[in-house]
Short mmCIF file of C-alpha atoms in Angstrom, two decimals:
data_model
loop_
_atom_site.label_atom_id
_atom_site.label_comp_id
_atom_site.label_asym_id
_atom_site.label_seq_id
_atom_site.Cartn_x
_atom_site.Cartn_y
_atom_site.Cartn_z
CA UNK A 261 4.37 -24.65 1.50
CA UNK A 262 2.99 -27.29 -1.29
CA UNK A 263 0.30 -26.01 -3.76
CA UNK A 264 -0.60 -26.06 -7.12
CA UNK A 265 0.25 -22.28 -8.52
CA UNK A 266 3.54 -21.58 -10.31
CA UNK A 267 5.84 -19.63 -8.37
CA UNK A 268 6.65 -15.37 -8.73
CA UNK A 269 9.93 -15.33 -10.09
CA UNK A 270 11.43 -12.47 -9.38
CA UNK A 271 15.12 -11.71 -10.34
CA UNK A 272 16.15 -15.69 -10.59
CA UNK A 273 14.40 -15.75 -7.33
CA UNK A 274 11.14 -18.44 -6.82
CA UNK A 275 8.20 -17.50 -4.62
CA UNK A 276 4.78 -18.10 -3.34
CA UNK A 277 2.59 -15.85 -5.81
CA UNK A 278 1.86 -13.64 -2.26
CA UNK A 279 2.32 -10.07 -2.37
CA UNK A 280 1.73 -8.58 0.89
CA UNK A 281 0.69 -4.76 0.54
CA UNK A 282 2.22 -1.90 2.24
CA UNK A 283 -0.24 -0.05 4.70
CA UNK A 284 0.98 2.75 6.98
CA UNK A 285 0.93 4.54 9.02
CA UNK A 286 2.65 1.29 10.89
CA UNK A 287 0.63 -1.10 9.75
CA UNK A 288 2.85 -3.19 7.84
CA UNK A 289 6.50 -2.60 9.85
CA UNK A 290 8.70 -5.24 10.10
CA UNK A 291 6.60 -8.16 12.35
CA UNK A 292 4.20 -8.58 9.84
CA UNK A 293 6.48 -8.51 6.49
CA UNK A 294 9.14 -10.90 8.04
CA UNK A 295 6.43 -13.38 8.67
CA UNK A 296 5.29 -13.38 5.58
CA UNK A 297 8.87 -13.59 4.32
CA UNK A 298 9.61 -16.26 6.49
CA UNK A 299 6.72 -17.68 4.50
CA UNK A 300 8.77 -16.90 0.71
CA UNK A 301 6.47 -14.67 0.09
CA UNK A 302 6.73 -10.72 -0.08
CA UNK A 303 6.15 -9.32 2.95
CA UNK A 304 6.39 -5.34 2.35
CA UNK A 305 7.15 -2.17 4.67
CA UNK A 306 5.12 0.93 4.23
CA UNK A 307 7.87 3.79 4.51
CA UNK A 308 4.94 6.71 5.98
CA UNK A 309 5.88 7.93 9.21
CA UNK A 310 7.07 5.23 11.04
CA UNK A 311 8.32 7.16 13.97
CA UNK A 312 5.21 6.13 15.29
CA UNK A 313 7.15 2.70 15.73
CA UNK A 314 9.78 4.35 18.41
CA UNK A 315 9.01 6.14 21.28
CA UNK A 316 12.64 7.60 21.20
CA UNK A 317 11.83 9.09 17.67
CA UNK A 318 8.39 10.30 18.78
CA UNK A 319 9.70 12.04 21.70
CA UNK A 320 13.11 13.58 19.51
CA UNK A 321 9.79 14.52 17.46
CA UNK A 322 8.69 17.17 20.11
CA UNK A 323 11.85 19.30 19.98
CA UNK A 324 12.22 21.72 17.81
CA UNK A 325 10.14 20.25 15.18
CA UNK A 326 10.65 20.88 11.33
CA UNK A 327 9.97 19.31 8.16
CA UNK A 328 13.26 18.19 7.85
CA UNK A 329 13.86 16.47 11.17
CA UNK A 330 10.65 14.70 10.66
CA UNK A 331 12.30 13.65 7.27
CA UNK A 332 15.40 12.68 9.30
CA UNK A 333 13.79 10.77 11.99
CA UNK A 334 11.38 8.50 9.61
CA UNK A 335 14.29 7.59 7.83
CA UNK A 336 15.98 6.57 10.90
CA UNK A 337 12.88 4.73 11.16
CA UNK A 338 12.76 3.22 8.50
CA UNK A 339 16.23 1.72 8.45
CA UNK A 340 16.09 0.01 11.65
CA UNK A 341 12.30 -1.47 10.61
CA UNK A 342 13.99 -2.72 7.04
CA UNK A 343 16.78 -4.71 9.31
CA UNK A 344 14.75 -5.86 11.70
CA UNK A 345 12.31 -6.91 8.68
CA UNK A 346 15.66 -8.52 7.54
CA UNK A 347 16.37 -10.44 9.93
CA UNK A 348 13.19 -11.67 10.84
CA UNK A 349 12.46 -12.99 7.21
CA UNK A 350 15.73 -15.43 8.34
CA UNK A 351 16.76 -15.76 4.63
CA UNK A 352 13.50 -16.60 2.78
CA UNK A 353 11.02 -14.46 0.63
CA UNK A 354 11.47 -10.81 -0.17
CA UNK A 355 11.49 -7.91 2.48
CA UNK A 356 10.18 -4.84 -0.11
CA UNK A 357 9.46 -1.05 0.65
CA UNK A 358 6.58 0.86 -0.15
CA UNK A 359 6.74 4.34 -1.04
CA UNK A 360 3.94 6.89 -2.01
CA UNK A 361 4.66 9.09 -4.78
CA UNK A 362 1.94 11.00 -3.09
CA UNK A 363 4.14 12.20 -0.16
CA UNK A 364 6.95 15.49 -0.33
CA UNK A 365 9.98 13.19 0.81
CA UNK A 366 9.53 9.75 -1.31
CA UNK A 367 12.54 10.29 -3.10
CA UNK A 368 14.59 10.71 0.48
CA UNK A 369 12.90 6.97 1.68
CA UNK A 370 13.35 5.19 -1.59
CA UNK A 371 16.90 6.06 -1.28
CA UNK A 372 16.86 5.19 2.62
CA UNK A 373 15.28 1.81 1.84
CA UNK A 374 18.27 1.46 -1.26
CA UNK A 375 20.70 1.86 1.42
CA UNK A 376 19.37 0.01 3.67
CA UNK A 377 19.33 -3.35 2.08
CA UNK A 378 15.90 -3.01 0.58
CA UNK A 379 14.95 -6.48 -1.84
CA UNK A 380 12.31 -3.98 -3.41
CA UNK A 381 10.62 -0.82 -4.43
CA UNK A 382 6.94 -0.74 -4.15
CA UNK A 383 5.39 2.76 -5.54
CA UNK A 384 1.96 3.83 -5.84
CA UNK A 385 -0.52 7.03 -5.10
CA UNK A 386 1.05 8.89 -8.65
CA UNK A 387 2.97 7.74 -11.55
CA UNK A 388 6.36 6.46 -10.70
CA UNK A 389 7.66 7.93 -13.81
CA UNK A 390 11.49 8.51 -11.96
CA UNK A 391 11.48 5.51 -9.62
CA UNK A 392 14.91 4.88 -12.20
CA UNK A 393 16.37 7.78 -11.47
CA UNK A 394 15.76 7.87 -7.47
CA UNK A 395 17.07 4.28 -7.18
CA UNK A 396 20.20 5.24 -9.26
CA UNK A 397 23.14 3.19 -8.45
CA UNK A 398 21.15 0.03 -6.97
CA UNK A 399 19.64 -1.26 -9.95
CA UNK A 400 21.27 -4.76 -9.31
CA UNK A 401 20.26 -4.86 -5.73
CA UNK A 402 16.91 -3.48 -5.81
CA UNK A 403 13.42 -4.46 -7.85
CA UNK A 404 10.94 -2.37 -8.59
CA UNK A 405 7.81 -2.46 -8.74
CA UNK A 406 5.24 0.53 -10.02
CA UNK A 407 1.50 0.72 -8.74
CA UNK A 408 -1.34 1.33 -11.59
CA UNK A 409 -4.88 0.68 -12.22
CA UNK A 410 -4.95 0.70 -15.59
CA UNK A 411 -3.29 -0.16 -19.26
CA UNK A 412 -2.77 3.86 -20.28
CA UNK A 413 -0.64 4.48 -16.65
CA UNK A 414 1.09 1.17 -17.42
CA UNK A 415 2.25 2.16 -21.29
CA UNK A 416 3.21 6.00 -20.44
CA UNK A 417 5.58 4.11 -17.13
CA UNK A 418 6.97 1.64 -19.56
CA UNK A 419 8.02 4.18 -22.29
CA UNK A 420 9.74 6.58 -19.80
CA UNK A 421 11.58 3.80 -17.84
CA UNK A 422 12.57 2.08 -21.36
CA UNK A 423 14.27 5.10 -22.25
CA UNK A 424 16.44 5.05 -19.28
CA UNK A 425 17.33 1.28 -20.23
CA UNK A 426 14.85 0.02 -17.00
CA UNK A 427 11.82 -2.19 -16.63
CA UNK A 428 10.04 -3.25 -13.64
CA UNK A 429 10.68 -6.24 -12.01
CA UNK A 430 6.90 -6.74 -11.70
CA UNK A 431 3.80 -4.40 -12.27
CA UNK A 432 0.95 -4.36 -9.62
CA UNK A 433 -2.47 -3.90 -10.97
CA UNK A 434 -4.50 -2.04 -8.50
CA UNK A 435 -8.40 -2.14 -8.68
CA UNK A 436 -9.79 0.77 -7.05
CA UNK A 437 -13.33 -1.10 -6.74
CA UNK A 438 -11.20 -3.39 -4.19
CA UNK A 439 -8.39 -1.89 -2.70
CA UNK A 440 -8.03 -0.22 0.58
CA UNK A 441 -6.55 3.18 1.15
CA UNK A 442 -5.87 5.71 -1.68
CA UNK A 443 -7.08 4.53 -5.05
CA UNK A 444 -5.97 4.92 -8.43
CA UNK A 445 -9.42 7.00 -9.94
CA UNK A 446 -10.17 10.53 -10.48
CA UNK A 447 -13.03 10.58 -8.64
CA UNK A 448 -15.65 8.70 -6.03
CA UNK A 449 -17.69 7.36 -8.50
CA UNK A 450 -15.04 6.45 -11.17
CA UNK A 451 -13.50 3.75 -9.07
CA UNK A 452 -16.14 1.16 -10.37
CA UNK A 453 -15.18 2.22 -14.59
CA UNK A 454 -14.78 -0.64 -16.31
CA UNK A 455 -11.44 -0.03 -17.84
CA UNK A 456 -10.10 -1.09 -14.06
CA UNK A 457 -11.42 -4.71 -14.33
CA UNK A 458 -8.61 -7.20 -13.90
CA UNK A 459 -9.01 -9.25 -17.30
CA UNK A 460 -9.28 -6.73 -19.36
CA UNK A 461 -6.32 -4.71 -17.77
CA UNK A 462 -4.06 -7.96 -18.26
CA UNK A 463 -5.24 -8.65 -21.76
CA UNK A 464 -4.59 -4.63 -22.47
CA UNK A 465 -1.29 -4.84 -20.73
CA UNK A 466 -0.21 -7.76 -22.69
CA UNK A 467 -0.70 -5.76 -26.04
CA UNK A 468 1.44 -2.98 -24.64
CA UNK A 469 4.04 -5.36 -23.70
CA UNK A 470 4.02 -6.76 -27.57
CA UNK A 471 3.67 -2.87 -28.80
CA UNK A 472 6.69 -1.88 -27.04
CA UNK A 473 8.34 -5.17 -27.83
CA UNK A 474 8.45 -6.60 -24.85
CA UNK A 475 6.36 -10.01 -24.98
CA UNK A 476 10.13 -12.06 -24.38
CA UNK A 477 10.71 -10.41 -21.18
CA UNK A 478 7.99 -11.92 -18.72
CA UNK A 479 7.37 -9.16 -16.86
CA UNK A 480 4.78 -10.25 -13.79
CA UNK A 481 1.88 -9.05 -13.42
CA UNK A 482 0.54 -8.73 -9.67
CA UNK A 483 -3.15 -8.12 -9.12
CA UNK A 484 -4.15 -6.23 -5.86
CA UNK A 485 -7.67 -5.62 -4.85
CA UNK A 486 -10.11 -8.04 -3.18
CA UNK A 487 -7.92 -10.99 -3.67
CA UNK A 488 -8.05 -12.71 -0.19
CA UNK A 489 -10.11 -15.54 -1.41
CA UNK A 490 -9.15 -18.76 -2.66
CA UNK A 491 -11.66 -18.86 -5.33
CA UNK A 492 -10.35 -15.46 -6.54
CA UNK A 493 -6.57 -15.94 -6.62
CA UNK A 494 -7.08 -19.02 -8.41
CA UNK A 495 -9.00 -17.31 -11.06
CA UNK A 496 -6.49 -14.76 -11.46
CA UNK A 497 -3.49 -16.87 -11.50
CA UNK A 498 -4.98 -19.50 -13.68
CA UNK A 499 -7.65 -18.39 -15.60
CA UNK A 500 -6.69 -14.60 -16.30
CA UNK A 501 -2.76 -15.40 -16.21
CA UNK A 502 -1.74 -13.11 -13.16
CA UNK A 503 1.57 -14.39 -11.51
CA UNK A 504 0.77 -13.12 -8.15
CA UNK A 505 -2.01 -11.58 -5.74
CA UNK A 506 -1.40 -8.54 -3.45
CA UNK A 507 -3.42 -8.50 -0.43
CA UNK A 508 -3.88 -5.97 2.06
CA UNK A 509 -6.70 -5.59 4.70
CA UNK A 510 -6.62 -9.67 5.11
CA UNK A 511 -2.79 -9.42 6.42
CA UNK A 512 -3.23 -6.75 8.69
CA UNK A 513 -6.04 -8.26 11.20
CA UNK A 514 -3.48 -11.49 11.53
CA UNK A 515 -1.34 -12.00 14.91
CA UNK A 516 1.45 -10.69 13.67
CA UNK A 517 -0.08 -7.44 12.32
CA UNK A 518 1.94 -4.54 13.73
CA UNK A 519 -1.22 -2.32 14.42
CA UNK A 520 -2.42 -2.28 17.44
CA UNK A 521 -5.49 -5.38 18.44
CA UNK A 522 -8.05 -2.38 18.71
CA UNK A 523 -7.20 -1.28 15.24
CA UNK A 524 -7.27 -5.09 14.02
CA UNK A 525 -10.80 -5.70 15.49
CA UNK A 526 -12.24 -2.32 13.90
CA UNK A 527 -11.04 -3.53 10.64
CA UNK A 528 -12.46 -7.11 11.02
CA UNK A 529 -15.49 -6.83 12.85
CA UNK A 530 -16.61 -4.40 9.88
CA UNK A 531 -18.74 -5.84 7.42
CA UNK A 532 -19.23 -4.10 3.94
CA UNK A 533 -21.87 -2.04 4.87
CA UNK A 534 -19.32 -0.20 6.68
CA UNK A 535 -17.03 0.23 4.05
CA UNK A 536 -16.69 3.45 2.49
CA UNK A 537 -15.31 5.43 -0.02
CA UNK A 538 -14.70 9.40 0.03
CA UNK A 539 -12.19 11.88 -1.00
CA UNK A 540 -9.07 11.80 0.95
CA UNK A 541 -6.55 14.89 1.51
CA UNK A 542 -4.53 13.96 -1.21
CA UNK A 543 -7.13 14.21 -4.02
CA UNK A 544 -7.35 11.16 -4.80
CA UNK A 545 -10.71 8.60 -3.85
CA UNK A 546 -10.32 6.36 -0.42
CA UNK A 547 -11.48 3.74 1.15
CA UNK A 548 -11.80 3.21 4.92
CA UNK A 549 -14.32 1.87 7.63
CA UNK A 550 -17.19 4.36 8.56
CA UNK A 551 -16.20 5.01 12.12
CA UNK A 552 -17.48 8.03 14.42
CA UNK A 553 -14.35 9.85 12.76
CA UNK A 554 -15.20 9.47 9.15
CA UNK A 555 -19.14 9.82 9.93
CA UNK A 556 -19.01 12.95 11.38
CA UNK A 557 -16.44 13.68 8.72
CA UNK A 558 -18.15 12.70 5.60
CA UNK A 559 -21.44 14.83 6.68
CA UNK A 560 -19.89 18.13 7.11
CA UNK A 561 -17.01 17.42 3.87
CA UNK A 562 -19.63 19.75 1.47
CA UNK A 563 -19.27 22.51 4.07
CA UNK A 564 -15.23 22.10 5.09
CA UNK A 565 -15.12 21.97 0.92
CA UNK A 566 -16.63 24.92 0.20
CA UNK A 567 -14.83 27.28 2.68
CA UNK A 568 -11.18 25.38 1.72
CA UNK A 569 -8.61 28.30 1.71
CA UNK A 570 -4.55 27.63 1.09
CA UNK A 571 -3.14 28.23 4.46
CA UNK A 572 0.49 26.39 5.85
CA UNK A 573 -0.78 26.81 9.25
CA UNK A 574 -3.63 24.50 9.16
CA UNK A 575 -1.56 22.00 8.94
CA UNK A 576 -1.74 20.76 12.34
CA UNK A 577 1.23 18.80 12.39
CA UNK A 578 3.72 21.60 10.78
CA UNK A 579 5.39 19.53 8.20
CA UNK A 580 3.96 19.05 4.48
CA UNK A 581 3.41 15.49 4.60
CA UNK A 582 2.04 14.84 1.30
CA UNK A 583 3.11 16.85 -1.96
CA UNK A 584 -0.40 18.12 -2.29
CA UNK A 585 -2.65 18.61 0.72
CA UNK A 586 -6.63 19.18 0.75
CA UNK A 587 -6.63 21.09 3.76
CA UNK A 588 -3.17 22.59 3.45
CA UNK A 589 -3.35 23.91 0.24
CA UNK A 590 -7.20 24.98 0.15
CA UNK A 591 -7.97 22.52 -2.41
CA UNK A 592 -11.89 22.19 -2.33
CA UNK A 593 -12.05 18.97 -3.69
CA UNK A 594 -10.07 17.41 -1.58
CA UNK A 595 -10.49 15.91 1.99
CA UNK A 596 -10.30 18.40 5.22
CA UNK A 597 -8.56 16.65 7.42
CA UNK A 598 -5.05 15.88 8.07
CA UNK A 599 -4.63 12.21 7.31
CA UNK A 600 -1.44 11.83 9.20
CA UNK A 601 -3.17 12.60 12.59
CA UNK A 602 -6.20 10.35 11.87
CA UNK A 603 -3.66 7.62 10.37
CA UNK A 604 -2.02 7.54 13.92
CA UNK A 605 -4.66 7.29 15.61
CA UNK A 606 -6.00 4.26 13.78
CA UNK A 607 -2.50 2.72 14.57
CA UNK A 608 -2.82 3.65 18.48
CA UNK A 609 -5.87 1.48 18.24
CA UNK A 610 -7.97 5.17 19.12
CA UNK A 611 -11.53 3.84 17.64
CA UNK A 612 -13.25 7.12 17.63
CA UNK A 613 -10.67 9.60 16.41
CA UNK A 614 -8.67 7.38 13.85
CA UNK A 615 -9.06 6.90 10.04
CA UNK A 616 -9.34 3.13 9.36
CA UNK A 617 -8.40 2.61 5.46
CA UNK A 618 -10.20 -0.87 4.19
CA UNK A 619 -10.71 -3.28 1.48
CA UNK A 620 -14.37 -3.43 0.19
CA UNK A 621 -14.13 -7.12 0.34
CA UNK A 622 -14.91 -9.77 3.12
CA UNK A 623 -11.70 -11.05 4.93
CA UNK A 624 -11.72 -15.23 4.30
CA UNK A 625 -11.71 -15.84 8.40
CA UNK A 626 -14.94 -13.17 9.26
CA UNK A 627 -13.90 -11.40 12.28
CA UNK A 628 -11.41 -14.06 13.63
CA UNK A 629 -7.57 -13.18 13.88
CA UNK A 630 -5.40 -15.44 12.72
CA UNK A 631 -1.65 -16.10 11.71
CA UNK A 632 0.12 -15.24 8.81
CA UNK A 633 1.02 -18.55 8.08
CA UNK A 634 -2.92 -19.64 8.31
CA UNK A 635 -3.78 -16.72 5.86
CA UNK A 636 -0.81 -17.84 3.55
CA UNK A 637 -2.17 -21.42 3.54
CA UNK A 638 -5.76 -20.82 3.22
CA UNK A 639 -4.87 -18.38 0.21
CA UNK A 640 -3.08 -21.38 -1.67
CA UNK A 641 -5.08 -24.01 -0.67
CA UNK A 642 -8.43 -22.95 0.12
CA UNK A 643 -8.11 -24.84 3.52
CA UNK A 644 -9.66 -22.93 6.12
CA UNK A 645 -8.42 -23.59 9.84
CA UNK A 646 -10.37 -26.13 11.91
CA UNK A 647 -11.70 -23.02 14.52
CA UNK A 648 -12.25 -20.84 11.48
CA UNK A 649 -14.67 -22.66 9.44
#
């Protein structure tokens, strides 16, 4: 696909500068990232719980269920998504992994994805300060790529993986005043501080990289966060020197989305009014559409917060999902919910019960649903389809 950016070069490897971003629960499986391989992009998997994807795996679910055989059966999961991915991508682009620091078992699927033929190692939700060390022994298959928001996260990474002789094959540079899902701030209102804005992050980052030494080894920088817009990815790729965009929300309402249509038309027919941010399980700030879920959710968090006790058998689904758990672990300022049930929902298309993470940004085709390829174009050319304009 002609246009006028410079390519993402990743490992000797030229690219579009696309980064598609991982989004689970079965968002982003292995339809959506092979188109956008198939497109020499990066079309990425998000490892969470992608049972979901397998009715055999949902059903072995029901038996005798414990942490570890959901650990056992996501991986299973998760290999047959990467090879389908794989294959679908028919040669081109990157087929990449993301893994959440966040959850109990990301070091078991970043060595699943490893094995499994993997191009990449997306990690976010926590500092991926032993992404090295858990990808041991595929350092000259695999990239990797760490997920921060800001210049202090990306100097502390870059000292710790320098002393085990490793440096990321890109850096993604997450706003949380943009992005969808967990973001990378403290708290609700600390999403919008200005030491997140893009320029001044890559102008930051680029001192680190001469601090540490490192201005000769051309590390990219991908910028993810209300980039599906023309206007904006040209700005960031050739005004503020970004080498790619990551986009989110914009790839999962196309045709080849793996979610199901409901899910796709909640997320496009919201407008930003709808959009909201909150405290998910996990401590950390979200964003999501205000559904009947998160409405009646968001007006009784104060009281769920204040009587939060730690107690295992809240957790509805019996397995410890995420390393640290708001309603698990009776933290009070954390969400009271279990995201993993809500997150399924939201991929079974279940309007009213699911939890519907979202950028803050308008998608470039409104509420229409179109293809990969379409989204890819308009994002390098600024050439909206004929029925979309």
């Amino acid at each position: 696909m002609s246009h006028s950016f410079d390519p993402l070069v990743i490992r000797g490897k030229s690219l579009i500068p696309i980064v598609q971003g991982g989004m689970g629960v079965g968002i982003s499986a292995s339809k959506l990232s092979s188109a956008v391989a198939r497109e020499n992009g990066i079309g990425t998997i998000a490892s969470v719980d992608l049972r979901h994807l397998h009715e055999d795996l949902l059903e072995q679910s029901k038996i005798n269920s414990t942490e570890e055989k959901y650990t056992k059966l996501n991986r299973i999961a998760l290999d047959r998504e990467i090879q389908k991915a794989k294959s679908g991508a028919e040669g081109n682009g990157m087929i990449a992994v993301n893994v959440m620091k966040a959850v109990k078992d990301h070091a078991a699927y970043v060595r699943q994805a490893c094995e499994s033929g993997a191009d990449a190692i997306v990690m976010g939700a926590g500092l991926p300060l032993d992404l090295p060390e858990m990808t041991e022994g595929f350092h000259k298959d695999v990239a990797l790529f760490p997920i921060l928001s800001e210049s202090r996260g990306i100097n502390i990474v870059l000292k710790r993986w320098m002393k085990k002789g490793i440096l990321p094959d890109a850096i993604v540079i997450e706003h949380p005043a943009h992005a969808a899902g967990h973001l990378g701030a403290a708290t609700v209102t600390g999403v919008n501080d200005e030491k997140f804005e893009f320029k001044r992050v890559i102008e930051e980052t680029l001192e680190v990289f001469k601090n540490l030494g490192l201005e000769s080894e051309k590390i990219p920088l991908v910028l993810a966060g209300g980039m599906a817009n023309f206007e904006k990815v040209t700005t960031a790729l050739k005004t503020w020197g970004a080498n790619a965009v990551q986009i989110g929300t914009a790839f999962a309402v196309t045709q080849e989305g793996d979610a199901h249509i409901n899910f796709k038309k909640t997320l496009a027919g919201a407008d930003t009014e709808q959009v909201v941010e909150f405290m998910s399980v996990a401590g950390l700030p979200a964003r999501g559409v205000r559904t009947k879920f998160l409405d009646n959710y968001i007006k009784r968090e104060a009281k769920l917060q204040s009587v939060a006790k730690a107690d295992p058998r809240r957790c509805t689904q019996g397995l410890n999902c995420l390393t640290s758990c708001g309603l698990r672990d009776g933290l009070d300022k954390a969400g009271q919910f279990c995201i993993d049930i809500q997150l399924s929902a939201a991929f079974r298309g279940e309007v009213d019960k699911g939890l519907f993470f979202r950028g803050k940004d308008p998608l470039p085709f409104g509420n229409a649903m179109r293809t990969v390829q379409e989204t890819i174009h308009y994002l390098l050319n600024g050439a909206m389809p004929v029925a979309a304009k």
